């Protein structure tokens, strides 16, 4: 006997289950259930490149970013982003994993070559030294900021991920 469709769904999906989890959420959406976090929103937030594209589309300044797949020329992507140091990120990495600060062009080329060996898609971004390991996360609902927090990386660390020991402060 079927229980019928739920009125609402509150998704909680781990990063490693994004594809499967969003497929399940999509099924609930197709059944007419209200989903607090729609499948498309979750997919967009988990895709670093897509999220940067969306933010840029809405006029939010982003660091200069290049994208490389295993078929791209390493040197070309690095040169298009600019001078070192560079941030290099695996497209699917979370919590600061798969993220490297390449201080020199030689280091950037080595990191890119290593990522290519595992057939990884990579984002290459300019390093914003002035941030000093501090960032701000903002939650916007509609056109209104409803919450914000500042993350501060531990001493000697450039990543401000809480999983890496960053301190947080409500702002």
PDB file of N, CA and C in Angstrom, residues 46-50 52 66-68 88-94 97-98 115 120-123:
ATOM      1  N   UNK A  46      26.938  22.320  -5.867  1.00  0.00           N
ATOM      2  CA  UNK A  46      27.996  21.308  -5.762  1.00  0.00           C
ATOM      3  C   UNK A  46      28.974  21.364  -6.931  1.00  0.00           C
ATOM      4  N   UNK A  47      28.628  22.089  -7.973  1.00  0.00           N
ATOM      5  CA  UNK A  47      29.483  22.226  -9.155  1.00  0.00           C
ATOM      6  C   UNK A  47      30.196  23.571  -9.062  1.00  0.00           C
ATOM      7  N   UNK A  48      31.485  23.544  -8.704  1.00  0.00           N
ATOM      8  CA  UNK A  48      32.222  24.791  -8.501  1.00  0.00           C
ATOM      9  C   UNK A  48      32.194  25.705  -9.722  1.00  0.00           C
ATOM     10  N   UNK A  49      32.379  25.136 -10.906  1.00  0.00           N
ATOM     11  CA  UNK A  49      32.390  25.949 -12.120  1.00  0.00           C
ATOM     12  C   UNK A  49      31.021  26.578 -12.347  1.00  0.00           C
ATOM     13  N   UNK A  50      29.970  25.794 -12.258  1.00  0.00           N
ATOM     14  CA  UNK A  50      28.613  26.304 -12.482  1.00  0.00           C
ATOM     15  C   UNK A  50      28.261  27.376 -11.460  1.00  0.00           C
ATOM     16  N   UNK A  52      30.278  29.432  -9.919  1.00  0.00           N
ATOM     17  CA  UNK A  52      30.997  30.653 -10.289  1.00  0.00           C
ATOM     18  C   UNK A  52      30.330  31.346 -11.478  1.00  0.00           C
ATOM     19  N   UNK A  66      40.154  29.836 -14.561  1.00  0.00           N
ATOM     20  CA  UNK A  66      40.264  29.022 -15.765  1.00  0.00           C
ATOM     21  C   UNK A  66      39.820  27.612 -15.449  1.00  0.00           C
ATOM     22  N   UNK A  67      39.361  26.926 -16.459  1.00  0.00           N
ATOM     23  CA  UNK A  67      38.877  25.553 -16.292  1.00  0.00           C
ATOM     24  C   UNK A  67      39.681  24.658 -17.215  1.00  0.00           C
ATOM     25  N   UNK A  68      40.103  23.519 -16.687  1.00  0.00           N
ATOM     26  CA  UNK A  68      40.878  22.589 -17.506  1.00  0.00           C
ATOM     27  C   UNK A  68      40.324  21.181 -17.337  1.00  0.00           C
ATOM     28  N   UNK A  88      44.625  25.984  -7.239  1.00  0.00           N
ATOM     29  CA  UNK A  88      44.213  24.922  -8.154  1.00  0.00           C
ATOM     30  C   UNK A  88      43.293  23.991  -7.379  1.00  0.00           C
ATOM     31  N   UNK A  89      42.086  23.761  -7.923  1.00  0.00           N
ATOM     32  CA  UNK A  89      41.067  22.992  -7.214  1.00  0.00           C
ATOM     33  C   UNK A  89      40.522  21.888  -8.100  1.00  0.00           C
ATOM     34  N   UNK A  90      40.353  20.718  -7.505  1.00  0.00           N
ATOM     35  CA  UNK A  90      39.596  19.680  -8.196  1.00  0.00           C
ATOM     36  C   UNK A  90      38.150  20.139  -8.248  1.00  0.00           C
ATOM     37  N   UNK A  91      37.506  19.973  -9.382  1.00  0.00           N
ATOM     38  CA  UNK A  91      36.138  20.439  -9.548  1.00  0.00           C
ATOM     39  C   UNK A  91      35.195  19.790  -8.545  1.00  0.00           C
ATOM     40  N   UNK A  92      35.440  18.542  -8.181  1.00  0.00           N
ATOM     41  CA  UNK A  92      34.539  17.842  -7.276  1.00  0.00           C
ATOM     42  C   UNK A  92      34.997  17.841  -5.815  1.00  0.00           C
ATOM     43  N   UNK A  93      36.077  18.484  -5.481  1.00  0.00           N
ATOM     44  CA  UNK A  93      36.568  18.462  -4.108  1.00  0.00           C
ATOM     45  C   UNK A  93      35.652  19.216  -3.147  1.00  0.00           C
ATOM     46  N   UNK A  94      35.652  18.800  -1.871  1.00  0.00           N
ATOM     47  CA  UNK A  94      34.880  19.494  -0.840  1.00  0.00           C
ATOM     48  C   UNK A  94      35.736  19.663   0.404  1.00  0.00           C
ATOM     49  N   UNK A  97      39.566  19.758   0.456  1.00  0.00           N
ATOM     50  CA  UNK A  97      40.314  18.650  -0.139  1.00  0.00           C
ATOM     51  C   UNK A  97      40.454  18.893  -1.636  1.00  0.00           C
ATOM     52  N   UNK A  98      41.594  18.498  -2.205  1.00  0.00           N
ATOM     53  CA  UNK A  98      41.815  18.683  -3.637  1.00  0.00           C
ATOM     54  C   UNK A  98      42.070  20.126  -4.015  1.00  0.00           C
ATOM     55  N   UNK A 115      47.134  16.228 -11.597  1.00  0.00           N
ATOM     56  CA  UNK A 115      45.685  16.163 -11.717  1.00  0.00           C
ATOM     57  C   UNK A 115      45.277  15.517 -13.046  1.00  0.00           C
ATOM     58  N   UNK A 120      41.316  14.310 -13.907  1.00  0.00           N
ATOM     59  CA  UNK A 120      40.487  15.206 -13.117  1.00  0.00           C
ATOM     60  C   UNK A 120      40.210  16.512 -13.851  1.00  0.00           C
ATOM     61  N   UNK A 121      39.031  17.057 -13.606  1.00  0.00           N
ATOM     62  CA  UNK A 121      38.704  18.399 -14.071  1.00  0.00           C
ATOM     63  C   UNK A 121      39.160  19.370 -12.996  1.00  0.00           C
ATOM     64  N   UNK A 122      39.749  20.499 -13.419  1.00  0.00           N
ATOM     65  CA  UNK A 122      40.419  21.396 -12.493  1.00  0.00           C
ATOM     66  C   UNK A 122      40.004  22.835 -12.722  1.00  0.00           C
ATOM     67  N   UNK A 123      39.846  23.581 -11.628  1.00  0.00           N
ATOM     68  CA  UNK A 123      39.701  25.028 -11.687  1.00  0.00           C
ATOM     69  C   UNK A 123      41.029  25.634 -11.291  1.00  0.00           C
TER      70      UNK A 123
END
